[in-house]
Amino acid sequence: MADHDVMDKLVSLCKRRGYIFQSSEIYGGTGSVWDYGPLGVELKRNVKDLWWSAMVHQRDDVEGLDAAILMHPRVWEASGHVDGFTDPLVECGNCHRRFRADLPEVAGGQCPSCGTRDAFGEARSFNLMFKTFMGPVEEEASTIYLRPETAQGSYVNFLNIQGAARQRVPFGIAQIGKAFRNEITPGNFIFRTREFEQMELQFFVEPGTDDEWFDRWLDTRMKWHLSLGIREEKLRVHPHGPDELAHYAKKAVDIEYEYPFGWKEFEGVHNRTDFDLGRHQEYSGKRLEYIEPGTNRRFLPYVIETAVGVDRTMLVALVDAYREESVEGEERVVLALHPRLAPVKAAVFPLVKKDGLPEVARKLHDELRAATIPSFYDEAGSIGRRYRRQDETGTPWCITVDGQTLEDDSVTIRDRDSLEQVRVGLSQVRGWIRERLDDA
Ligand code: ATP
């Protein structure tokens, strides 16, 4: 299967099965904005819950925050986004479409849209922040931005959280939330979109310990990706060279994934030094220093940031899980999602729609749901077709109620990946699944 085919197939599977739809599709779609359907929203919640569990619930040194999307406009002056969050943009003199000047084709002088050569005007800086107005008057003074990252909410709340949670440096603030960037060249499905969600940690450390914490967090984040079942050979670390480093960063690496369209960023780990706290201190006129208990020593902590997209994690999980296989002479498409990521954990089928089998199957389905195991009931079509639907959905286990169930209270459980079938007592099914989810 050619790599470029994989993306087309994945986009169509995601639509067919209800993972992801183009936003406002009936109006021709909104550029690079996507809606998550019934399965997509479950996958998204699983991604966020697993991140939150690993980054907040299982640690003593990280606190959660949900800051607002709209922030004081001065925040974005202090952060450098008003002046610096720009891409160079050129316009084609023939078709008047605009492109990023650093795209290889554009840098070579050819318009990617109409093919005209050497018709580009001067490069201009284009700010990627979405602007809107606060209050009833649309004037410059009431300009406000949709946040392009969640990080600033954590910096301006640094002392609020440190005090309220009685944390001592080193400690971190974790957030999951929407971010907006008016990207000039978005694309590759949900890889780069204009509205997306981020999962970011800002970890505050004493200067001098920052290199050590940087290495620790890079290692922790890499392990998290592997814990989602992402193939190790598809992940690598790309350190930023001096010309790639952001204005605030002392050191930065990208954790990259090999997408069907090449190796590209998956997550960023950055040493942002005391740049952000220092700038907010300067722009707000409020002291943001940490006062060390006992010694009363004051200092501005350095920040190690880990920043990953929810949507991008979903894309990696989906791409990594997508397989086309031939099983006993029949083709099947399977999403081999890690069981903890899978939107539906178990599908329950009566083998036939008679002899009381649907009633037994429905009862089992209800029991699983009551035990917070997302389950799906299906009695339509041949058993083979029902299996294939669940393979495409990514459901790890299919449970079939058959004639033998009425004799000995046992059912078959089919494993999505190995296709092995085992017989398990009806009353044991719940525990059997729970055990595998916990061990996965
Ligand atoms: P790029 O250079 O690819 O535009 P970036 O280096 O600006 O991205 P960061 O600001 O470090 O990205 O954002 C952190 C993470 O947020 C990225 O690693 C990615 O997972 C996610 N992300 C950033 N921009 C987008 C976007 N437009 N759409 C989806 N996810 C994004």
Coordinates of C-alpha atoms and ligand atoms in Angstrom, one line a residue:
M1 CA 0.0 0.0 0.0
A2 CA 1.6 3.3 -1.1
D3 CA 2.0 5.8 1.7
H4 CA 0.0 8.5 0.0
D5 CA -3.0 6.1 -0.3
V6 CA -3.0 5.6 3.5
M7 CA -4.1 9.1 4.2
D8 CA -6.9 9.0 1.6
K9 CA -8.1 5.7 3.0
L10 CA -7.9 6.9 6.6
V11 CA -9.8 10.0 5.8
S12 CA -12.6 8.0 4.1
L13 CA -12.7 5.4 6.9
C14 CA -12.9 8.2 9.5
K15 CA -15.9 9.6 7.7
R16 CA -17.6 6.3 7.0
R17 CA -17.3 5.1 10.6
G18 CA -18.1 8.4 12.3
Y19 CA -14.6 9.3 13.6
I20 CA -14.1 12.7 11.8
F21 CA -16.1 14.9 9.5
Q22 CA -15.1 18.1 7.7
S23 CA -16.6 21.1 9.5
S24 CA -19.7 22.6 7.9
E25 CA -19.5 20.0 5.1
I26 CA -22.9 20.8 3.6
Y27 CA -21.7 24.4 2.9
G28 CA -18.6 23.1 1.2
G29 CA -16.5 22.8 4.3
T30 CA -14.4 25.3 6.5
G31 CA -10.7 25.3 5.6
S32 CA -8.8 22.9 7.9
V33 CA -11.4 22.7 10.6
W34 CA -12.8 19.2 11.6
D35 CA -15.6 17.9 13.6
Y36 CA -15.3 14.7 15.7
G37 CA -18.2 12.3 15.3
P38 CA -19.5 9.6 17.7
L39 CA -16.3 7.5 17.6
G40 CA -13.9 10.4 17.3
V41 CA -15.2 12.1 20.4
E42 CA -14.6 8.9 22.4
L43 CA -11.1 8.5 21.0
K44 CA -10.4 12.2 21.9
R45 CA -11.7 11.8 25.4
N46 CA -9.5 8.7 25.9
V47 CA -6.4 10.5 24.7
K48 CA -7.1 13.4 27.0
D49 CA -7.9 11.1 30.0
L50 CA -4.8 9.1 29.6
W51 CA -2.6 12.2 29.4
W52 CA -4.3 13.8 32.4
S53 CA -3.9 10.6 34.4
A54 CA -0.2 10.3 33.6
M55 CA 0.6 14.0 33.9
V56 CA -1.6 15.1 36.8
H57 CA -3.3 12.3 38.8
Q58 CA -0.3 10.0 39.0
R59 CA 2.1 12.8 40.2
D60 CA 2.5 14.8 43.3
D61 CA 4.4 17.6 41.5
V62 CA 1.9 18.7 38.9
E63 CA -1.4 20.6 39.3
G64 CA -4.2 21.0 36.8
L65 CA -5.6 24.3 35.3
D66 CA -8.3 25.2 32.9
A67 CA -7.6 28.8 31.9
A68 CA -9.9 30.9 29.6
I69 CA -9.3 31.1 25.9
L70 CA -9.7 34.9 26.0
M71 CA -7.0 36.6 27.9
H72 CA -5.9 40.2 28.5
P73 CA -4.4 41.5 25.2
R74 CA -1.2 42.6 27.0
V75 CA -0.5 38.9 27.6
W76 CA 0.2 38.5 23.9
E77 CA 2.4 41.5 23.8
A78 CA 4.4 40.2 26.8
S79 CA 4.7 36.7 25.3
G80 CA 6.0 38.1 22.0
H81 CA 3.1 36.8 19.9
V82 CA 1.9 40.2 18.7
D83 CA 5.3 41.0 17.2
G84 CA 6.7 37.6 16.5
F85 CA 4.1 35.0 15.9
T86 CA 4.3 35.4 12.2
D87 CA 4.9 33.5 9.0
P88 CA 6.4 35.1 5.9
L89 CA 3.7 35.4 3.2
V90 CA 3.9 36.0 -0.6
E91 CA 1.1 36.7 -3.1
C92 CA 1.1 35.4 -6.6
G93 CA 0.7 38.3 -9.1
N94 CA -1.3 36.1 -11.5
C95 CA -3.9 34.2 -9.4
H96 CA -3.6 36.4 -6.2
R97 CA -3.4 33.4 -3.9
R98 CA -1.1 33.7 -0.9
F99 CA 1.5 31.2 0.3
R100 CA 4.1 30.7 2.9
A101 CA 7.4 32.1 1.4
D102 CA 9.4 29.2 2.9
L103 CA 7.5 26.4 1.0
P104 CA 10.1 24.8 -1.2
E105 CA 8.1 25.3 -4.4
V106 CA 7.4 29.0 -3.6
A107 CA 11.0 29.6 -2.6
G108 CA 11.9 28.2 -6.1
G109 CA 9.7 30.9 -7.7
Q110 CA 6.7 28.8 -8.9
C111 CA 3.1 29.3 -7.8
P112 CA 1.7 26.0 -6.4
S113 CA -1.8 27.0 -7.5
C114 CA -1.5 28.3 -11.1
G115 CA 2.1 27.3 -11.9
T116 CA 3.1 30.9 -13.0
R117 CA 6.8 31.5 -12.4
D118 CA 8.4 34.5 -10.7
A119 CA 5.2 36.4 -10.2
F120 CA 5.5 36.7 -6.4
G121 CA 5.4 40.1 -4.7
E122 CA 7.5 41.0 -1.6
A123 CA 7.3 38.7 1.4
R124 CA 5.1 40.2 4.2
S125 CA 4.8 39.1 7.8
F126 CA 1.5 37.5 8.6
N127 CA 0.4 37.1 12.2
L128 CA -1.2 33.8 12.9
M129 CA -3.4 34.9 15.8
F130 CA -7.1 35.2 15.3
K131 CA -8.4 38.6 16.3
T132 CA -11.8 39.5 17.5
F133 CA -13.5 42.2 19.6
M134 CA -14.6 42.2 23.3
G135 CA -17.7 44.1 24.1
P136 CA -20.2 45.9 21.8
V137 CA -17.7 48.3 20.1
E138 CA -15.6 47.1 17.2
E139 CA -12.6 49.3 17.6
E140 CA -8.9 48.8 18.0
A141 CA -9.0 49.4 21.8
S142 CA -11.3 46.4 22.2
T143 CA -9.2 43.9 20.2
I144 CA -8.8 40.6 21.8
Y145 CA -7.2 37.4 20.5
L146 CA -8.1 33.7 20.6
R147 CA -5.2 32.1 22.4
P148 CA -2.7 30.4 20.1
E149 CA -1.3 28.2 22.9
T150 CA -2.5 27.3 26.4
A151 CA 0.9 28.0 28.0
Q152 CA 0.4 31.7 28.8
G153 CA -2.6 30.8 31.1
S154 CA -0.2 28.7 33.2
Y155 CA 2.4 31.5 33.5
V156 CA -0.1 34.2 34.6
N157 CA -1.5 31.8 37.2
F158 CA 1.9 30.6 38.4
L159 CA 1.7 32.3 41.8
N160 CA -2.0 31.6 42.2
I161 CA -1.5 27.9 41.8
Q162 CA 1.8 27.7 43.7
G163 CA 0.2 29.4 46.7
A164 CA -3.2 27.6 46.6
A165 CA -1.8 24.1 46.1
R166 CA 1.1 24.8 48.5
Q167 CA 3.6 23.5 45.9
R168 CA 7.3 24.0 46.0
V169 CA 9.6 24.4 43.0
P170 CA 10.1 22.1 41.1
F171 CA 6.5 21.6 40.2
G172 CA 4.3 21.9 37.1
I173 CA 1.0 23.2 35.8
A174 CA -0.9 21.1 33.2
Q175 CA -3.6 22.2 30.9
I176 CA -5.7 20.7 28.1
G177 CA -7.6 23.2 26.0
K178 CA -8.4 24.7 22.6
A179 CA -5.9 26.8 20.7
F180 CA -6.4 28.7 17.5
R181 CA -3.8 29.6 14.7
N182 CA -4.7 31.1 11.4
E183 CA -2.2 28.8 9.7
I184 CA -1.4 29.8 6.1
T185 CA -0.6 26.3 4.9
P186 CA -2.7 23.9 7.1
G187 CA -3.4 20.4 5.8
N188 CA -2.7 16.8 6.0
F189 CA -6.1 16.1 7.6
I190 CA -6.0 16.8 11.3
F191 CA -2.2 17.3 11.3
R192 CA -2.2 21.0 11.1
T193 CA -5.6 22.7 11.6
R194 CA -6.8 26.2 12.5
E195 CA -8.7 25.2 15.6
F196 CA -7.1 22.4 17.7
E197 CA -6.6 21.2 21.2
Q198 CA -3.3 21.1 23.1
M199 CA -2.1 19.2 26.1
E200 CA 0.7 21.3 27.7
L201 CA 2.8 21.1 30.8
Q202 CA 4.8 24.0 32.2
F203 CA 7.2 22.7 34.7
F204 CA 8.9 25.3 36.9
V205 CA 12.4 24.5 38.1
E206 CA 15.4 26.2 39.8
P207 CA 17.8 27.6 37.2
G208 CA 20.8 25.3 37.0
T209 CA 18.6 22.2 37.2
D210 CA 16.8 22.9 33.9
D211 CA 19.0 20.7 31.7
E212 CA 18.4 17.7 34.0
W213 CA 14.7 18.3 34.1
F214 CA 14.6 18.7 30.3
D215 CA 16.1 15.3 29.8
R216 CA 13.7 13.7 32.4
W217 CA 10.6 15.2 30.7
L218 CA 11.7 14.2 27.2
D219 CA 12.2 10.6 28.5
T220 CA 8.8 10.7 30.3
R221 CA 7.0 11.9 27.2
M222 CA 8.6 9.4 24.9
K223 CA 7.6 6.6 27.3
W224 CA 4.0 7.9 27.3
H225 CA 3.8 7.6 23.5
L226 CA 5.1 4.1 23.7
S227 CA 2.5 3.2 26.4
L228 CA -0.2 4.1 23.8
G229 CA 1.2 1.3 21.6
I230 CA 2.8 3.6 19.1
R231 CA 5.5 1.7 17.2
E232 CA 9.0 2.6 18.5
E233 CA 10.6 2.6 15.0
K234 CA 8.1 5.4 14.0
L235 CA 9.3 7.8 16.7
R236 CA 12.5 9.8 16.8
V237 CA 13.9 12.9 18.5
H238 CA 14.9 15.9 16.4
P239 CA 16.9 18.6 18.3
H240 CA 16.4 22.1 17.0
G241 CA 19.5 23.8 15.6
P242 CA 20.4 27.4 16.5
D243 CA 18.4 28.8 13.5
E244 CA 15.3 26.7 14.4
L245 CA 15.1 27.8 18.1
A246 CA 12.1 29.9 19.1
H247 CA 12.9 33.4 20.6
Y248 CA 12.2 32.1 24.1
A249 CA 14.0 28.8 24.0
K250 CA 17.4 27.8 25.3
K251 CA 17.0 24.2 24.0
A252 CA 14.2 22.5 22.1
V253 CA 13.6 19.1 20.6
D254 CA 10.7 17.7 18.6
I255 CA 9.5 14.2 19.1
E256 CA 8.8 13.3 15.5
Y257 CA 6.6 10.6 14.0
E258 CA 6.9 9.1 10.6
Y259 CA 3.5 10.0 9.0
P260 CA 2.6 8.8 5.5
F261 CA 3.7 12.3 4.4
G262 CA 7.1 12.0 6.1
W263 CA 8.8 12.6 9.5
K264 CA 7.2 15.6 11.1
E265 CA 6.6 17.0 14.6
F266 CA 4.4 15.2 17.0
E267 CA 5.4 16.9 20.3
G268 CA 7.7 19.7 21.4
V269 CA 9.8 19.7 24.5
H270 CA 11.3 23.2 25.2
N271 CA 13.5 24.9 27.8
R272 CA 11.8 28.3 27.9
T273 CA 14.1 29.6 30.6
D274 CA 12.7 32.5 32.7
F275 CA 11.6 34.3 29.5
D276 CA 7.9 34.1 30.0
L277 CA 7.7 34.8 33.8
G278 CA 10.2 37.6 33.3
R279 CA 8.2 39.2 30.5
H280 CA 4.9 39.0 32.4
Q281 CA 6.6 40.5 35.4
E282 CA 7.8 43.4 33.3
Y283 CA 4.5 44.0 31.4
S284 CA 2.2 43.5 34.4
G285 CA 4.3 45.3 36.9
K286 CA 3.6 42.4 39.4
R287 CA 6.4 40.4 41.0
L288 CA 6.2 36.8 39.9
E289 CA 9.2 35.5 41.8
Y290 CA 9.1 32.3 43.8
I291 CA 10.1 32.7 47.4
E292 CA 11.9 29.6 48.7
P293 CA 10.4 28.6 52.1
G294 CA 13.0 28.5 54.8
T295 CA 15.7 30.6 53.1
N296 CA 13.3 33.4 51.6
R297 CA 15.5 33.4 48.6
R298 CA 13.7 34.9 45.6
F299 CA 14.1 33.8 42.0
L300 CA 12.3 33.4 38.7
P301 CA 12.1 29.7 37.9
Y302 CA 13.0 28.3 34.5
V303 CA 10.3 26.5 32.6
I304 CA 10.5 23.2 30.9
E305 CA 7.5 22.8 28.6
T306 CA 6.0 19.7 27.0
A307 CA 3.4 20.5 24.3
V308 CA 1.5 18.1 22.2
G309 CA -1.7 18.3 20.2
V310 CA -4.8 16.2 21.1
D311 CA -5.7 16.1 17.4
R312 CA -2.2 15.2 16.4
T313 CA -2.0 12.4 18.9
M314 CA -5.3 11.1 17.4
L315 CA -3.7 11.2 13.9
V316 CA -0.6 9.4 15.1
A317 CA -2.8 6.7 16.9
L318 CA -5.0 6.3 13.8
V319 CA -2.2 6.2 11.3
D320 CA -0.2 3.8 13.5
A321 CA -3.1 1.5 13.9
Y322 CA -4.3 1.4 10.3
R323 CA -3.7 -2.0 8.6
E324 CA -5.0 -3.8 5.5
E325 CA -4.7 -7.6 5.9
S326 CA -5.7 -10.7 4.1
V327 CA -7.3 -13.3 6.4
E328 CA -8.2 -16.7 5.0
G329 CA -8.4 -15.3 1.5
E330 CA -10.6 -12.3 2.6
E331 CA -9.4 -8.7 2.8
R332 CA -10.0 -6.8 6.0
V333 CA -9.2 -3.3 7.2
V334 CA -8.4 -3.1 10.9
L335 CA -7.7 -0.3 13.3
A336 CA -5.4 -1.9 15.8
L337 CA -5.8 0.8 18.4
H338 CA -4.5 0.2 21.8
P339 CA -7.4 -1.1 23.9
R340 CA -7.3 1.9 26.2
L341 CA -7.6 4.2 23.3
A342 CA -10.3 2.2 21.4
P343 CA -13.7 4.1 21.5
V344 CA -15.6 0.8 21.9
K345 CA -14.1 -1.9 24.0
A346 CA -16.5 -4.8 23.3
A347 CA -19.1 -5.6 20.8
V348 CA -21.8 -8.1 21.7
F349 CA -23.6 -10.2 19.0
P350 CA -26.3 -12.8 19.1
L351 CA -25.2 -15.4 16.4
V352 CA -28.8 -15.5 15.1
K353 CA -31.8 -13.3 15.7
K354 CA -33.9 -16.0 17.3
D355 CA -34.1 -18.7 20.1
G356 CA -33.7 -16.1 22.8
L357 CA -30.1 -15.3 21.8
P358 CA -30.7 -11.5 21.4
E359 CA -32.1 -11.2 24.9
V360 CA -29.1 -12.9 26.4
A361 CA -26.7 -10.7 24.3
R362 CA -28.6 -7.5 25.2
K363 CA -28.4 -8.4 28.9
L364 CA -24.6 -8.9 28.7
H365 CA -24.3 -5.6 26.7
D366 CA -26.2 -3.8 29.5
E367 CA -24.0 -5.4 32.2
L368 CA -20.8 -4.2 30.4
R369 CA -22.1 -0.7 30.1
A370 CA -23.2 -0.6 33.7
A371 CA -19.6 -1.6 34.6
T372 CA -18.3 1.4 32.5
I373 CA -17.0 -0.8 29.7
P374 CA -18.2 1.0 26.5
S375 CA -20.0 -1.8 24.6
F376 CA -21.9 -1.9 21.3
Y377 CA -24.8 -4.3 20.4
D378 CA -25.2 -5.5 16.9
E379 CA -27.6 -8.1 15.5
A380 CA -27.7 -7.0 11.8
G381 CA -26.1 -9.0 9.0
S382 CA -23.8 -12.0 8.9
I383 CA -21.4 -12.6 11.7
G384 CA -18.5 -12.0 9.3
R385 CA -19.8 -8.6 8.3
R386 CA -20.4 -7.7 12.0
Y387 CA -16.7 -8.6 12.8
R388 CA -15.4 -6.5 9.9
R389 CA -17.4 -3.5 11.0
Q390 CA -15.8 -3.8 14.4
D391 CA -12.3 -4.3 13.0
E392 CA -12.7 -1.0 11.2
T393 CA -14.0 0.6 14.3
G394 CA -11.0 -0.7 16.2
T395 CA -13.0 -2.7 18.8
P396 CA -10.6 -5.0 20.6
W397 CA -13.0 -7.8 21.5
C398 CA -16.2 -9.2 19.9
I399 CA -18.4 -11.4 22.0
T400 CA -20.8 -13.8 20.4
V401 CA -23.8 -15.4 22.1
D402 CA -24.7 -18.7 20.4
G403 CA -26.6 -22.0 20.8
Q404 CA -24.0 -23.3 23.3
T405 CA -24.5 -20.3 25.5
L406 CA -28.1 -21.5 26.3
E407 CA -26.6 -24.9 27.4
D408 CA -23.6 -23.9 29.4
D409 CA -23.7 -20.1 29.9
S410 CA -20.5 -19.6 27.9
V411 CA -19.7 -17.1 25.0
T412 CA -16.9 -16.8 22.5
I413 CA -14.6 -13.8 22.7
R414 CA -12.7 -13.0 19.5
D415 CA -9.5 -11.0 19.7
R416 CA -9.3 -8.3 17.0
D417 CA -5.6 -8.6 16.4
S418 CA -4.8 -12.3 16.8
L419 CA -8.3 -13.5 15.7
E420 CA -8.1 -16.1 18.4
Q421 CA -11.4 -17.2 19.9
V422 CA -11.8 -18.3 23.5
R423 CA -14.8 -19.5 25.4
V424 CA -15.5 -17.6 28.6
G425 CA -18.4 -18.0 31.1
L426 CA -21.0 -15.3 30.8
S427 CA -20.5 -14.1 34.4
Q428 CA -16.7 -13.8 33.8
V429 CA -16.8 -11.6 30.7
R430 CA -16.8 -8.4 32.6
G431 CA -13.7 -9.3 34.7
W432 CA -12.0 -10.8 31.7
I433 CA -12.2 -7.5 29.8
R434 CA -11.4 -5.3 32.8
E435 CA -8.3 -7.4 33.5
R436 CA -7.0 -6.9 30.0
L437 CA -7.7 -3.2 30.0
D438 CA -5.9 -2.8 33.3
D439 CA -2.9 -4.8 32.0
A440 CA -2.8 -3.2 28.5
Ligands
ATP1 P1 4.5 23.8 13.6 O1 5.9 24.3 13.5 O2 4.4 22.3 13.2 O3 3.5 24.7 13.2 P2 4.9 24.5 16.3 O4 6.3 24.0 16.5 O5 4.6 25.9 16.2 O6 4.2 23.6 15.2 P3 4.1 24.3 19.0 O7 3.8 25.7 19.2 O8 5.3 23.7 19.7 O9 4.1 23.8 17.5 O10 2.8 23.5 19.5 C1 2.9 22.3 20.3 C2 2.2 21.1 19.7 O11 0.8 21.5 19.4 C3 2.7 20.6 18.4 O12 3.8 19.7 18.6 C4 1.5 19.9 17.8 O13 1.3 18.6 18.4 C5 0.4 20.8 18.2 N1 0.0 21.8 17.2 C6 0.6 23.0 16.9 N2 0.0 23.6 15.9 C7 -1.0 22.8 15.5 C8 -2.0 22.9 14.5 N3 -2.0 24.0 13.7 N4 -2.8 21.9 14.3 C9 -2.8 20.8 15.1 N5 -1.9 20.7 16.1 C10 -1.0 21.7 16.3

